[in-house]
Every structure is written in C-alpha cells, then in structure tokens.
PDB file of C-alpha atoms in Angstrom:
ATOM      1  CA  GLU E   7     -12.493  -1.266 -30.515  1.00  0.00           C
ATOM      2  CA  THR E   8     -10.194   1.111 -28.724  1.00  0.00           C
ATOM      3  CA  GLY E   9      -7.927   0.874 -25.720  1.00  0.00           C
ATOM      4  CA  VAL E  10      -7.663  -2.421 -23.892  1.00  0.00           C
ATOM      5  CA  THR E  11     -10.442  -4.980 -24.147  1.00  0.00           C
ATOM      6  CA  GLN E  12     -10.962  -8.148 -22.141  1.00  0.00           C
ATOM      7  CA  THR E  13     -13.207 -11.136 -22.699  1.00  0.00           C
ATOM      8  CA  PRO E  14     -15.197 -12.582 -21.125  1.00  0.00           C
ATOM      9  CA  ARG E  15     -16.325  -9.920 -18.664  1.00  0.00           C
ATOM     10  CA  HIS E  16     -17.703 -12.540 -16.286  1.00  0.00           C
ATOM     11  CA  LEU E  17     -16.743 -16.179 -15.876  1.00  0.00           C
ATOM     12  CA  VAL E  18     -17.971 -18.863 -13.524  1.00  0.00           C
ATOM     13  CA  MET E  19     -16.030 -22.086 -13.557  1.00  0.00           C
ATOM     14  CA  GLY E  20     -15.732 -25.242 -11.539  1.00  0.00           C
ATOM     15  CA  MET E  21     -12.499 -26.308  -9.959  1.00  0.00           C
ATOM     16  CA  THR E  22     -11.912 -28.959 -12.625  1.00  0.00           C
ATOM     17  CA  ASN E  23     -12.620 -26.751 -15.649  1.00  0.00           C
ATOM     18  CA  LYS E  24     -10.174 -25.256 -18.098  1.00  0.00           C
ATOM     19  CA  LYS E  25     -10.844 -21.770 -19.398  1.00  0.00           C
ATOM     20  CA  SER E  26      -8.933 -18.855 -20.889  1.00  0.00           C
ATOM     21  CA  LEU E  27      -9.088 -15.117 -20.413  1.00  0.00           C
ATOM     22  CA  LYS E  28      -8.307 -12.926 -23.389  1.00  0.00           C
ATOM     23  CA  CYS E  29      -6.879  -9.435 -23.522  1.00  0.00           C
ATOM     24  CA  GLU E  30      -6.339  -7.292 -26.585  1.00  0.00           C
ATOM     25  CA  GLN E  31      -4.764  -3.874 -26.792  1.00  0.00           C
ATOM     26  CA  HIS E  32      -5.314  -1.530 -29.714  1.00  0.00           C
ATOM     27  CA  LEU E  33      -2.720   1.038 -28.651  1.00  0.00           C
ATOM     28  CA  GLY E  34       0.447  -0.244 -30.280  1.00  0.00           C
ATOM     29  CA  HIS E  35       2.055  -0.855 -26.895  1.00  0.00           C
ATOM     30  CA  ASN E  36       5.039  -3.110 -26.274  1.00  0.00           C
ATOM     31  CA  ALA E  37       4.334  -4.276 -22.727  1.00  0.00           C
ATOM     32  CA  MET E  38       1.349  -6.149 -21.339  1.00  0.00           C
ATOM     33  CA  TYR E  39       0.431  -7.167 -17.802  1.00  0.00           C
ATOM     34  CA  TRP E  40      -1.902  -9.429 -15.862  1.00  0.00           C
ATOM     35  CA  TYR E  41      -3.069  -8.293 -12.414  1.00  0.00           C
ATOM     36  CA  LYS E  42      -5.262  -9.947  -9.812  1.00  0.00           C
ATOM     37  CA  GLN E  43      -7.599  -7.718  -7.794  1.00  0.00           C
ATOM     38  CA  SER E  44      -9.096  -9.376  -4.725  1.00  0.00           C
ATOM     39  CA  ALA E  45     -11.374  -7.757  -2.193  1.00  0.00           C
ATOM     40  CA  LYS E  46      -9.529  -5.876   0.536  1.00  0.00           C
ATOM     41  CA  LYS E  47      -6.113  -6.548  -1.017  1.00  0.00           C
ATOM     42  CA  PRO E  48      -3.867  -4.387  -3.197  1.00  0.00           C
ATOM     43  CA  LEU E  49      -3.653  -5.186  -6.864  1.00  0.00           C
ATOM     44  CA  GLU E  50      -1.174  -7.987  -7.354  1.00  0.00           C
ATOM     45  CA  LEU E  51       0.965  -8.132 -10.455  1.00  0.00           C
ATOM     46  CA  MET E  52       0.985 -11.640 -11.881  1.00  0.00           C
ATOM     47  CA  PHE E  53       2.872 -11.513 -15.170  1.00  0.00           C
ATOM     48  CA  VAL E  54       4.631  -9.002 -17.401  1.00  0.00           C
ATOM     49  CA  TYR E  55       5.350  -9.405 -21.078  1.00  0.00           C
ATOM     50  CA  SER E  56       7.651  -7.096 -22.972  1.00  0.00           C
ATOM     51  CA  LEU E  57       7.858  -7.460 -26.738  1.00  0.00           C
ATOM     52  CA  GLU E  58       6.117 -10.837 -26.390  1.00  0.00           C
ATOM     53  CA  GLU E  59       8.708 -12.140 -23.946  1.00  0.00           C
ATOM     54  CA  ARG E  60       7.722 -12.926 -20.382  1.00  0.00           C
ATOM     55  CA  VAL E  61       9.907 -10.799 -18.182  1.00  0.00           C
ATOM     56  CA  GLU E  62       8.258 -11.214 -14.818  1.00  0.00           C
ATOM     57  CA  ASN E  63       6.375 -13.936 -12.994  1.00  0.00           C
ATOM     58  CA  ASN E  64       5.524 -13.053  -9.438  1.00  0.00           C
ATOM     59  CA  SER E  65       5.431 -16.517  -7.896  1.00  0.00           C
ATOM     60  CA  VAL E  66       2.106 -17.276  -9.485  1.00  0.00           C
ATOM     61  CA  PRO E  67       0.838 -20.887  -9.108  1.00  0.00           C
ATOM     62  CA  SER E  68       1.222 -23.029 -12.188  1.00  0.00           C
ATOM     63  CA  ARG E  69      -2.543 -23.365 -12.535  1.00  0.00           C
ATOM     64  CA  PHE E  70      -2.292 -19.911 -14.150  1.00  0.00           C
ATOM     65  CA  SER E  71      -0.509 -20.048 -17.504  1.00  0.00           C
ATOM     66  CA  PRO E  72       0.012 -16.888 -19.568  1.00  0.00           C
ATOM     67  CA  GLU E  73       0.501 -16.704 -23.296  1.00  0.00           C
ATOM     68  CA  CYS E  74       1.454 -13.751 -25.470  1.00  0.00           C
ATOM     69  CA  PRO E  75       1.303 -14.764 -29.148  1.00  0.00           C
ATOM     70  CA  ASN E  76       1.940 -11.213 -30.378  1.00  0.00           C
ATOM     71  CA  SER E  77       2.268  -7.725 -28.982  1.00  0.00           C
ATOM     72  CA  SER E  78      -1.484  -7.066 -29.185  1.00  0.00           C
ATOM     73  CA  HIS E  79      -2.823 -10.178 -27.495  1.00  0.00           C
ATOM     74  CA  LEU E  80      -2.417 -11.695 -24.065  1.00  0.00           C
ATOM     75  CA  PHE E  81      -4.098 -14.775 -22.681  1.00  0.00           C
ATOM     76  CA  LEU E  82      -4.366 -16.265 -19.222  1.00  0.00           C
ATOM     77  CA  HIS E  83      -5.092 -19.983 -19.296  1.00  0.00           C
ATOM     78  CA  LEU E  84      -6.763 -21.328 -16.191  1.00  0.00           C
ATOM     79  CA  HIS E  85      -7.002 -24.915 -14.964  1.00  0.00           C
ATOM     80  CA  THR E  86      -7.761 -26.654 -11.703  1.00  0.00           C
ATOM     81  CA  LEU E  87      -8.428 -23.389  -9.922  1.00  0.00           C
ATOM     82  CA  GLN E  88      -9.246 -22.978  -6.248  1.00  0.00           C
ATOM     83  CA  PRO E  89     -12.059 -20.925  -4.715  1.00  0.00           C
ATOM     84  CA  GLU E  90      -9.503 -18.391  -3.457  1.00  0.00           C
ATOM     85  CA  ASP E  91      -8.672 -17.643  -7.083  1.00  0.00           C
ATOM     86  CA  SER E  92     -12.031 -15.896  -7.410  1.00  0.00           C
ATOM     87  CA  ALA E  93     -11.192 -12.253  -8.174  1.00  0.00           C
ATOM     88  CA  LEU E  94     -11.191  -9.550 -10.798  1.00  0.00           C
ATOM     89  CA  TYR E  95      -8.417 -10.168 -13.316  1.00  0.00           C
ATOM     90  CA  LEU E  96      -7.157  -7.034 -14.983  1.00  0.00           C
ATOM     91  CA  CYS E  97      -5.085  -6.760 -18.105  1.00  0.00           C
ATOM     92  CA  ALA E  98      -3.024  -3.651 -18.796  1.00  0.00           C
ATOM     93  CA  SER E  99      -0.624  -2.409 -21.424  1.00  0.00           C
ATOM     94  CA  SER E 100       1.956   0.342 -21.678  1.00  0.00           C
ATOM     95  CA  GLN E 101       4.191   1.730 -24.374  1.00  0.00           C
ATOM     96  CA  ASP E 102       7.236   0.510 -22.504  1.00  0.00           C
ATOM     97  CA  ARG E 103       8.027  -1.099 -19.165  1.00  0.00           C
ATOM     98  CA  GLN E 104       9.801   2.015 -17.931  1.00  0.00           C
ATOM     99  CA  GLY E 105       8.111   3.704 -15.014  1.00  0.00           C
ATOM    100  CA  TRP E 106       7.045   6.947 -16.653  1.00  0.00           C
ATOM    101  CA  TYR E 107       4.726   5.284 -19.117  1.00  0.00           C
ATOM    102  CA  GLU E 108       1.102   5.107 -18.100  1.00  0.00           C
ATOM    103  CA  GLN E 109      -0.478   1.699 -17.867  1.00  0.00           C
ATOM    104  CA  TYR E 110      -3.828   1.421 -19.632  1.00  0.00           C
ATOM    105  CA  PHE E 111      -6.187  -1.042 -18.024  1.00  0.00           C
ATOM    106  CA  GLY E 112      -8.942  -3.180 -19.441  1.00  0.00           C
ATOM    107  CA  PRO E 113     -12.343  -3.525 -17.758  1.00  0.00           C
ATOM    108  CA  GLY E 114     -11.389  -6.825 -16.176  1.00  0.00           C
ATOM    109  CA  THR E 115     -12.828 -10.335 -16.040  1.00  0.00           C
ATOM    110  CA  ARG E 116     -14.776 -11.151 -12.899  1.00  0.00           C
ATOM    111  CA  LEU E 117     -13.898 -14.785 -12.163  1.00  0.00           C
ATOM    112  CA  THR E 118     -15.850 -16.952  -9.761  1.00  0.00           C
ATOM    113  CA  VAL E 119     -14.557 -20.415  -8.957  1.00  0.00           C
ATOM    114  CA  THR E 120     -17.159 -22.767  -7.553  1.00  0.00           C
TER     115      THR E 120
ATOM    116  CA  ALA R  24      10.616  -4.462  -0.801  1.00  0.00           C
ATOM    117  CA  GLN R  25       8.730  -1.316  -1.629  1.00  0.00           C
ATOM    118  CA  THR R  26       5.340  -0.874   0.023  1.00  0.00           C
ATOM    119  CA  VAL R  27       2.556   1.638  -0.463  1.00  0.00           C
ATOM    120  CA  THR R  28       0.101   2.432   2.316  1.00  0.00           C
ATOM    121  CA  GLN R  29      -3.239   4.180   2.043  1.00  0.00           C
ATOM    122  CA  SER R  30      -4.500   4.607   5.562  1.00  0.00           C
ATOM    123  CA  GLN R  31      -8.004   5.750   4.640  1.00  0.00           C
ATOM    124  CA  PRO R  32     -10.150   2.835   3.400  1.00  0.00           C
ATOM    125  CA  GLU R  33     -13.078   5.202   2.818  1.00  0.00           C
ATOM    126  CA  MET R  34     -13.572   8.931   2.475  1.00  0.00           C
ATOM    127  CA  SER R  35     -16.579  11.077   1.708  1.00  0.00           C
ATOM    128  CA  VAL R  36     -16.946  14.684   0.683  1.00  0.00           C
ATOM    129  CA  GLN R  37     -19.723  17.058  -0.228  1.00  0.00           C
ATOM    130  CA  GLU R  38     -20.041  17.945  -3.872  1.00  0.00           C
ATOM    131  CA  ALA R  39     -18.005  21.060  -4.769  1.00  0.00           C
ATOM    132  CA  GLU R  40     -15.770  20.735  -1.709  1.00  0.00           C
ATOM    133  CA  THR R  41     -12.126  19.692  -1.494  1.00  0.00           C
ATOM    134  CA  VAL R  42     -10.857  16.328  -0.289  1.00  0.00           C
ATOM    135  CA  THR R  43      -7.356  14.987   0.285  1.00  0.00           C
ATOM    136  CA  LEU R  44      -6.441  11.318   0.026  1.00  0.00           C
ATOM    137  CA  SER R  45      -3.328  10.146   1.837  1.00  0.00           C
ATOM    138  CA  CYS R  46      -0.573   7.861   0.649  1.00  0.00           C
ATOM    139  CA  THR R  47       2.775   6.930   2.135  1.00  0.00           C
ATOM    140  CA  TYR R  48       5.387   4.639   0.693  1.00  0.00           C
ATOM    141  CA  ASP R  49       8.558   2.975   1.732  1.00  0.00           C
ATOM    142  CA  THR R  50      11.646   2.927  -0.455  1.00  0.00           C
ATOM    143  CA  SER R  51      15.386   3.349  -0.186  1.00  0.00           C
ATOM    144  CA  GLU R  52      15.635   4.616  -3.761  1.00  0.00           C
ATOM    145  CA  SER R  53      15.941   8.247  -4.790  1.00  0.00           C
ATOM    146  CA  ASP R  54      14.656   8.014  -8.356  1.00  0.00           C
ATOM    147  CA  TYR R  55      11.165   6.625  -8.882  1.00  0.00           C
ATOM    148  CA  TYR R  56       7.662   7.465 -10.035  1.00  0.00           C
ATOM    149  CA  LEU R  57       4.413   7.859  -8.143  1.00  0.00           C
ATOM    150  CA  PHE R  58       0.905   7.586  -9.534  1.00  0.00           C
ATOM    151  CA  TRP R  59      -2.709   7.990  -8.569  1.00  0.00           C
ATOM    152  CA  TYR R  60      -5.120   5.739 -10.443  1.00  0.00           C
ATOM    153  CA  LYS R  61      -8.908   5.978 -10.316  1.00  0.00           C
ATOM    154  CA  GLN R  62     -11.253   2.989 -10.650  1.00  0.00           C
ATOM    155  CA  PRO R  63     -14.904   4.066 -10.992  1.00  0.00           C
ATOM    156  CA  PRO R  64     -17.582   1.462 -10.197  1.00  0.00           C
ATOM    157  CA  SER R  65     -17.712  -1.140 -12.975  1.00  0.00           C
ATOM    158  CA  ARG R  66     -15.413   0.947 -15.141  1.00  0.00           C
ATOM    159  CA  GLN R  67     -11.823   0.801 -16.217  1.00  0.00           C
ATOM    160  CA  MET R  68      -8.971   2.019 -14.077  1.00  0.00           C
ATOM    161  CA  ILE R  69      -7.458   5.206 -15.413  1.00  0.00           C
ATOM    162  CA  LEU R  70      -4.452   7.319 -14.535  1.00  0.00           C
ATOM    163  CA  VAL R  71      -5.286  10.529 -12.684  1.00  0.00           C
ATOM    164  CA  ILE R  72      -1.867  12.045 -12.101  1.00  0.00           C
ATOM    165  CA  ARG R  73       1.806  11.092 -11.887  1.00  0.00           C
ATOM    166  CA  GLN R  74       4.924  12.513 -10.284  1.00  0.00           C
ATOM    167  CA  GLU R  75       8.602  11.989 -10.938  1.00  0.00           C
ATOM    168  CA  ALA R  76      10.531  11.849  -7.681  1.00  0.00           C
ATOM    169  CA  TYR R  77      13.362  14.064  -8.924  1.00  0.00           C
ATOM    170  CA  LYS R  78      10.920  16.897  -9.614  1.00  0.00           C
ATOM    171  CA  GLN R  79      10.283  19.102  -6.607  1.00  0.00           C
ATOM    172  CA  GLN R  80       7.292  20.799  -8.177  1.00  0.00           C
ATOM    173  CA  ASN R  81       3.996  19.132  -7.343  1.00  0.00           C
ATOM    174  CA  ALA R  82       2.088  17.758 -10.320  1.00  0.00           C
ATOM    175  CA  THR R  83      -1.324  19.164 -11.185  1.00  0.00           C
ATOM    176  CA  GLU R  84      -4.014  18.059 -13.627  1.00  0.00           C
ATOM    177  CA  ASN R  85      -6.986  20.415 -13.654  1.00  0.00           C
ATOM    178  CA  ARG R  86      -8.836  19.841 -10.348  1.00  0.00           C
ATOM    179  CA  PHE R  87      -6.350  17.200  -9.218  1.00  0.00           C
ATOM    180  CA  SER R  88      -3.071  18.028  -7.538  1.00  0.00           C
ATOM    181  CA  VAL R  89      -0.582  16.236  -5.365  1.00  0.00           C
ATOM    182  CA  ASN R  90       1.433  17.151  -2.313  1.00  0.00           C
ATOM    183  CA  PHE R  91       4.698  15.287  -2.753  1.00  0.00           C
ATOM    184  CA  GLN R  92       6.904  15.247   0.338  1.00  0.00           C
ATOM    185  CA  LYS R  93       9.930  13.188  -0.646  1.00  0.00           C
ATOM    186  CA  ALA R  94      11.675  13.220   2.711  1.00  0.00           C
ATOM    187  CA  ALA R  95       8.507  12.140   4.458  1.00  0.00           C
ATOM    188  CA  LYS R  96       7.721   9.637   1.684  1.00  0.00           C
ATOM    189  CA  SER R  97       4.244  11.046   1.386  1.00  0.00           C
ATOM    190  CA  PHE R  98       2.193  11.519  -1.776  1.00  0.00           C
ATOM    191  CA  SER R  99      -1.308  12.833  -1.132  1.00  0.00           C
ATOM    192  CA  LEU R 100      -3.952  13.611  -3.741  1.00  0.00           C
ATOM    193  CA  LYS R 101      -6.110  16.714  -3.487  1.00  0.00           C
ATOM    194  CA  ILE R 102      -9.351  16.904  -5.428  1.00  0.00           C
ATOM    195  CA  SER R 103     -10.811  20.383  -5.644  1.00  0.00           C
ATOM    196  CA  ASP R 104     -14.420  21.211  -6.483  1.00  0.00           C
ATOM    197  CA  SER R 105     -15.441  17.555  -6.119  1.00  0.00           C
ATOM    198  CA  GLN R 106     -17.909  16.273  -8.673  1.00  0.00           C
ATOM    199  CA  LEU R 107     -20.221  13.277  -8.629  1.00  0.00           C
ATOM    200  CA  GLY R 108     -18.104  11.687 -11.328  1.00  0.00           C
ATOM    201  CA  ASP R 109     -15.121  11.663  -8.988  1.00  0.00           C
ATOM    202  CA  ALA R 110     -16.696   8.851  -6.958  1.00  0.00           C
ATOM    203  CA  ALA R 111     -14.388   5.862  -7.307  1.00  0.00           C
ATOM    204  CA  MET R 112     -11.672   3.769  -5.728  1.00  0.00           C
ATOM    205  CA  TYR R 113      -8.395   5.651  -5.786  1.00  0.00           C
ATOM    206  CA  PHE R 114      -5.122   3.764  -5.790  1.00  0.00           C
ATOM    207  CA  CYS R 115      -1.725   5.200  -5.046  1.00  0.00           C
ATOM    208  CA  ALA R 116       1.121   3.399  -6.799  1.00  0.00           C
ATOM    209  CA  TYR R 117       4.926   3.390  -6.886  1.00  0.00           C
ATOM    210  CA  MET R 118       7.283   2.314  -9.605  1.00  0.00           C
ATOM    211  CA  ARG R 119      11.024   2.407 -10.075  1.00  0.00           C
ATOM    212  CA  GLY R 120      12.530   2.032 -13.522  1.00  0.00           C
ATOM    213  CA  ALA R 121      11.204  -1.066 -15.238  1.00  0.00           C
ATOM    214  CA  GLN R 122      10.218  -2.794 -12.017  1.00  0.00           C
ATOM    215  CA  LYS R 123       6.670  -3.633 -11.127  1.00  0.00           C
ATOM    216  CA  LEU R 124       3.991  -1.117 -10.235  1.00  0.00           C
ATOM    217  CA  VAL R 125       3.252  -1.474  -6.502  1.00  0.00           C
ATOM    218  CA  PHE R 126      -0.252  -0.428  -5.464  1.00  0.00           C
ATOM    219  CA  GLY R 127      -1.726   0.626  -2.156  1.00  0.00           C
ATOM    220  CA  GLN R 128      -4.898  -0.907  -0.785  1.00  0.00           C
ATOM    221  CA  GLY R 129      -7.098   1.842  -2.210  1.00  0.00           C
ATOM    222  CA  THR R 130      -9.417   4.506  -0.826  1.00  0.00           C
ATOM    223  CA  ARG R 131     -13.092   4.464  -1.695  1.00  0.00           C
ATOM    224  CA  LEU R 132     -14.266   8.032  -2.272  1.00  0.00           C
ATOM    225  CA  THR R 133     -17.943   8.900  -2.015  1.00  0.00           C
ATOM    226  CA  ILE R 134     -19.306  12.240  -3.227  1.00  0.00           C
ATOM    227  CA  ASN R 135     -22.403  13.448  -1.404  1.00  0.00           C
ATOM    228  CA  PRO R 136     -24.738  15.623  -3.502  1.00  0.00           C
TER     229      PRO R 136
END
C-alpha cells in the first residue's frame, strides 16, 4: 500500500450504532487530519494530530471521537450519529503542520446515517 | 476568520482550450500559502499547484499556472490545453503557518471532447 488509505470506503449505519473509520499513511508523515466533505459545503477540518498529539478540534460534536495510536494510524470513532452527519470523511497527512507542506488525502469513507 | 470564495460552482471548456478558475480570499495577514487541489470523480484529492504569498512570481506546473494578485486577494488557476483527465472538482485553499487549511466551495470543471 502506498500513500494514504482509508477503510471502509462505504459505511451505512443506524443512529444507534457504533463504528470506526480507519486511516493509515505510508509516507512517514508527522501530521494527520480528519475532514468532513458535505454536498455544497467547503471541506471542514475536524481534527489535527501532530506527532500523535491532538492539536486542533474544530468544535466537533462529541459523537465523533478521534484516536491516533501512532504516527501512521488515525481512527474516527462514531456513535449515536445524526442523519446530517452523512458525508464523505477524508483523512489526510503531511510531513509537518507548517503551511508549505502538501497534504496528501485518502480516498475517503462515504458515510450514510439512516 | 479567513475565508476563501470560489464564485464559479461549475465551468466547462472544450478539450485543448484554456480555462481560468477564480478564487478570492480574505485575510489580514501578509505571509501565507495558497493552494489549488483537484478532486477527480471517485478519486483522491491531489495538489495541483501552490504559491507562497511573499513570492511575486506566479507559480507554474506544466499546463497549470496561477495569477496571484496579492493586493486584490485573488488567486486564479489557468489550465492550458485542457485534457479529458482534467475533469474534476477544483478547490482553492489558504493556509497560514501551522493553522488550518481553509477551502473554498469548489468549482466543478467539465471538459467537452
């Protein structure tokens, strides 16, 4: 595997379910990100991890819980979601958080909450 | 807060022609970075081109170039000799230092054969 991978690619879950999204980067990067991409809205940054430490949380509801066990893996734990949480969830990584460094994106997980 | 605006939700161009995508942003900072990302249908988002605000020279990457007007806070993307593989959503983005990447709403580009 190369680049940034995400699993699953598609997920349908009920409002009472608990599920997790997984992201893995094979680039040796130090920063990882979760974004939410909804129709007709700009990408929204959810969380940033730098060297496995959460450095940013953009007022995301507590039903989304990130976890970064090491610099290569990032999880997004989901529970008691709402239909408006249906979206494409993108993971990204970069060598460093500084602006010049390109963010590499995964293919995303298409989440549907029923 | 910084904002990025892409006023063209959709654009289309004939294959082999040139198209320009518009982007404006709002910031009070003088040192920052600007990016254009491309998201093809059902494929991963990739970086197309980036510009450092302190550099007056416009960035170019093969058929892709930007027109960076710092005073006007404008950062347009020009695609020359458009190809079918250029069809995608294009996102303009702004970043300052280690702060978050702020994206515009995106422009869907269609290439007509």
